[in-house]
Short mmCIF file of C-alpha atoms in Angstrom, two decimals:
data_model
loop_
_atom_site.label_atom_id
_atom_site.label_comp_id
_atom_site.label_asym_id
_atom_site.label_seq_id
_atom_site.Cartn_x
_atom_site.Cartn_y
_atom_site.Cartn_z
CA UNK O 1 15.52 7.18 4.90
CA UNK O 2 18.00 3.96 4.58
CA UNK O 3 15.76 2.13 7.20
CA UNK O 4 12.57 3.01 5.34
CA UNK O 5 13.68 1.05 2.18
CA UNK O 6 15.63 -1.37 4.19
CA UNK O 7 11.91 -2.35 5.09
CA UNK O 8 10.71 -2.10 1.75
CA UNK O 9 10.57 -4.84 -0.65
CA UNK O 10 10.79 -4.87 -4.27
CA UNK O 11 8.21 -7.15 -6.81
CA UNK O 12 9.55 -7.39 -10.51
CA UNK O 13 7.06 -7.30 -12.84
CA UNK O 14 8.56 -7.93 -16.35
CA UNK O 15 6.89 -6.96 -19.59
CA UNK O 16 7.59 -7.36 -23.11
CA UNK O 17 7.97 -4.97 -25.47
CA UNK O 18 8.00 -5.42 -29.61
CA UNK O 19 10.39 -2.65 -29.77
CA UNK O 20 14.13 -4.34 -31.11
CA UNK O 21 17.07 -2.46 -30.09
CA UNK O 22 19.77 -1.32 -32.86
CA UNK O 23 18.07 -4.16 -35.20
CA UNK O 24 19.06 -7.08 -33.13
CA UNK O 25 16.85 -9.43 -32.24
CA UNK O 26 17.20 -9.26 -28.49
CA UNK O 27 14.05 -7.61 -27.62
CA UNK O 28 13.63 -4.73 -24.87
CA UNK O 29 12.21 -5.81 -21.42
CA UNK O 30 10.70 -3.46 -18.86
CA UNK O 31 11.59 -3.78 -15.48
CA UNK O 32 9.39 -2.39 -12.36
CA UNK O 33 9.84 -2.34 -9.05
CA UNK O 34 7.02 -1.41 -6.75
CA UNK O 35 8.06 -0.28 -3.33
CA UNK O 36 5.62 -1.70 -0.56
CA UNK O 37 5.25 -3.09 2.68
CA UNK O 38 3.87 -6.44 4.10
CA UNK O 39 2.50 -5.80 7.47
CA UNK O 40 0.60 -8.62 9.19
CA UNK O 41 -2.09 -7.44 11.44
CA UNK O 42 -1.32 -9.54 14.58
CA UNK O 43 0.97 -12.30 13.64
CA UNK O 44 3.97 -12.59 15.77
CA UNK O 45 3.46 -9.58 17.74
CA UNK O 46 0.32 -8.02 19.18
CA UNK O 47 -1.26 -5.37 16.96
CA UNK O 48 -0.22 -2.27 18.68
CA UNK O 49 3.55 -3.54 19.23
CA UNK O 50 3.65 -4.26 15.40
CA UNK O 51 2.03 -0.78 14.76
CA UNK O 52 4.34 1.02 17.34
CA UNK O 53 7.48 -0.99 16.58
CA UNK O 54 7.51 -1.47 12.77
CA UNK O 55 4.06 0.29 11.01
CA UNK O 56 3.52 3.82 12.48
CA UNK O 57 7.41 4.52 11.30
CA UNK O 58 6.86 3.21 7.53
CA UNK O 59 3.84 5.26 7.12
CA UNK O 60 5.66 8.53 8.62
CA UNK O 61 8.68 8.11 6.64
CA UNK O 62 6.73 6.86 3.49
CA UNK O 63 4.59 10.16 3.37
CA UNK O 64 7.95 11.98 4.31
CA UNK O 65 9.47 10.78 1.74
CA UNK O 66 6.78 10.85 -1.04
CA UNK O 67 6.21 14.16 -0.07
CA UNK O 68 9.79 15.60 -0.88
CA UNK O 69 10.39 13.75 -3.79
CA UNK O 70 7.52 13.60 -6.52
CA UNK O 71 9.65 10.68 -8.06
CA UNK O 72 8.70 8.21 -5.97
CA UNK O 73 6.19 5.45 -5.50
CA UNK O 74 4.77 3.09 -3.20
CA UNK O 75 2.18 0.65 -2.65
CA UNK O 76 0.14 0.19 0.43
CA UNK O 77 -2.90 -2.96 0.96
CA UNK O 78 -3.07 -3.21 4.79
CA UNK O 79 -5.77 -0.70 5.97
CA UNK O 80 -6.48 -1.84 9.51
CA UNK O 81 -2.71 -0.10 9.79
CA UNK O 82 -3.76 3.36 8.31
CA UNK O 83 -6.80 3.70 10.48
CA UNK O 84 -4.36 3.28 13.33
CA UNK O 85 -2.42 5.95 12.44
CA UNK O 86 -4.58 8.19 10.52
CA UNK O 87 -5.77 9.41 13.51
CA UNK O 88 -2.73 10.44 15.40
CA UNK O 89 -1.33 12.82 12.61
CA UNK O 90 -2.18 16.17 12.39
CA UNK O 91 -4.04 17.77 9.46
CA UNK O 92 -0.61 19.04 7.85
CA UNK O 93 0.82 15.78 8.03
CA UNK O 94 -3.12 14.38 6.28
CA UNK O 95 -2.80 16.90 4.05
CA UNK O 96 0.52 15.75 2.29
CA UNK O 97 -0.90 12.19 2.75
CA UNK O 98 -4.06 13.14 0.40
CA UNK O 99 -1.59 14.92 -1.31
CA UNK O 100 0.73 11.78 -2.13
CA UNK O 101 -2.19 9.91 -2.61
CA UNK O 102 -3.96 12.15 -5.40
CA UNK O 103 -0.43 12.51 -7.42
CA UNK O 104 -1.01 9.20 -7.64
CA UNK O 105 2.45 8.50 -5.46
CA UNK O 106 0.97 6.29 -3.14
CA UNK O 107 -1.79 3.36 -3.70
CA UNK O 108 -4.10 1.65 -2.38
CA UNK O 109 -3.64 -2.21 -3.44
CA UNK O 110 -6.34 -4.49 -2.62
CA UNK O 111 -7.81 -2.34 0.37
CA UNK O 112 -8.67 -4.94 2.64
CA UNK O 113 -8.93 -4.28 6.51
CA UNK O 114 -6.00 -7.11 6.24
CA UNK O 115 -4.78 -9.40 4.00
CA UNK O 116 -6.90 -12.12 4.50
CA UNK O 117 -5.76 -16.09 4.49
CA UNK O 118 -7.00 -18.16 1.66
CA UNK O 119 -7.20 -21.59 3.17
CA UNK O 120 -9.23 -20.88 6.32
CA UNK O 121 -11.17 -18.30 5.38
CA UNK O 122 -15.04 -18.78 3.68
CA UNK O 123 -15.80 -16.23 0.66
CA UNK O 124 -18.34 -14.06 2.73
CA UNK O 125 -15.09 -13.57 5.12
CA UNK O 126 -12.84 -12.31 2.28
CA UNK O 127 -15.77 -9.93 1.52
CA UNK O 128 -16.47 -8.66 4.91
CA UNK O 129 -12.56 -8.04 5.24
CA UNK O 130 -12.27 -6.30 1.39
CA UNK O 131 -15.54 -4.00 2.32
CA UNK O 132 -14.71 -3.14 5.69
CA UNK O 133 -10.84 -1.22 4.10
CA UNK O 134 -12.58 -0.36 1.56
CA UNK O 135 -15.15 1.91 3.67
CA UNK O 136 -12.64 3.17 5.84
CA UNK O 137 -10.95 4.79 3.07
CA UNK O 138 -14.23 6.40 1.94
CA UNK O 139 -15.04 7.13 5.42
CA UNK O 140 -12.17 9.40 5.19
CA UNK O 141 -12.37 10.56 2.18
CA UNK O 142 -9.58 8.84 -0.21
CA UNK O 143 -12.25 7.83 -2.44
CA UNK O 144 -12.15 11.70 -3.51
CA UNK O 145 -8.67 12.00 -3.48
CA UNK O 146 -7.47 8.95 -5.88
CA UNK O 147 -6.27 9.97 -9.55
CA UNK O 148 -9.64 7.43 -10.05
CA UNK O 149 -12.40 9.91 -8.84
CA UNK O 150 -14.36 7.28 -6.70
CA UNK O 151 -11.98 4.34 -8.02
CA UNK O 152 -9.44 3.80 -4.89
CA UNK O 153 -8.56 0.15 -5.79
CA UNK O 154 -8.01 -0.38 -9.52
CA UNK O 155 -5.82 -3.73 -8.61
CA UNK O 156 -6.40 -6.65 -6.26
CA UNK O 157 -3.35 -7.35 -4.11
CA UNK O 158 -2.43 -10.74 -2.17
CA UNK O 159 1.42 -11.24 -1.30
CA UNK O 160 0.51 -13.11 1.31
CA UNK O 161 -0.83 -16.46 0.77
CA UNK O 162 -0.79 -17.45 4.40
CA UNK O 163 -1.87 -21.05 4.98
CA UNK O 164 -1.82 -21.26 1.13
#
């Protein structure tokens, strides 16, 4: 579990609230911090040594982990990775993942096949890449499965500016 969020990294997201606390005038912030991982499909290693070595591990112990404790959340953009390893699991270990993903504990960000580069890239590209994730994840059926009946993505995602 410790290597899991080792991996993990954290984006703040600060919001203010109106709400004062005990009349002062030091207003209340909001702090978030949304668990995810950045997973370049076939940057400094091949793809399937970054999906044996780092990506089919995170997914595992994310849906382990999600599955046990109801509390948590994570964040997931990359779905060139979960076709990779959707279909080496069994149907129990699917089933918590549809699970985890209808409780609205895991979510799709984004959806691209990859995160696509900004500078090299033309606009049909960044479409092609955003519609090819996005129909995996109907083709198996998360479209059903997000709190958002037919709604997977509700936010766009791009951590990863490469060449930016």
């Amino acid at each position: 579990m410790g290597y899991l969020f080792a991996l993990l990294l954290g984006l703040c997201v600060i919001s203010h609230q109106e709400e004062v606390l005990d009349n002062d005038a030091i207003p209340q912030m909001d702090i978030w911090m949304v668990p995810h991982a950045h997973c370049d499909v076939g940057w400094l290693k091949t793809l399937q040594a970054y999906y044996d070595q780092r990506v089919e591990h995170i997914l595992t112990t994310v849906t382990q982990a999600l599955t046990a404790d109801t509390s948590l959340r994570f964040i997931w953009s990359e779905v060139k990775w979960l076709q990779l390893w959707w279909y080496k699991q069994d149907e129990h270990t699917k089933e918590n993942f549809r699970t985890i993903v209808r409780r609205g504990q895991l979510e799709f960000v984004g959806g691209g096949w990859s995160q696509n580069d900004e500078v090299t890239t033309t606009w049909k590209d960044v479409i092609d890449n955003q519609a090819v994730g996005h129909e995996f994840l109907k083709a198996i059926g998360m479209q059903d499965e997000c709190p958002q009946k037919g709604r997977c993505i509700r936010f766009g995602w791009q951590i990863d500016m490469f060449a930016g």
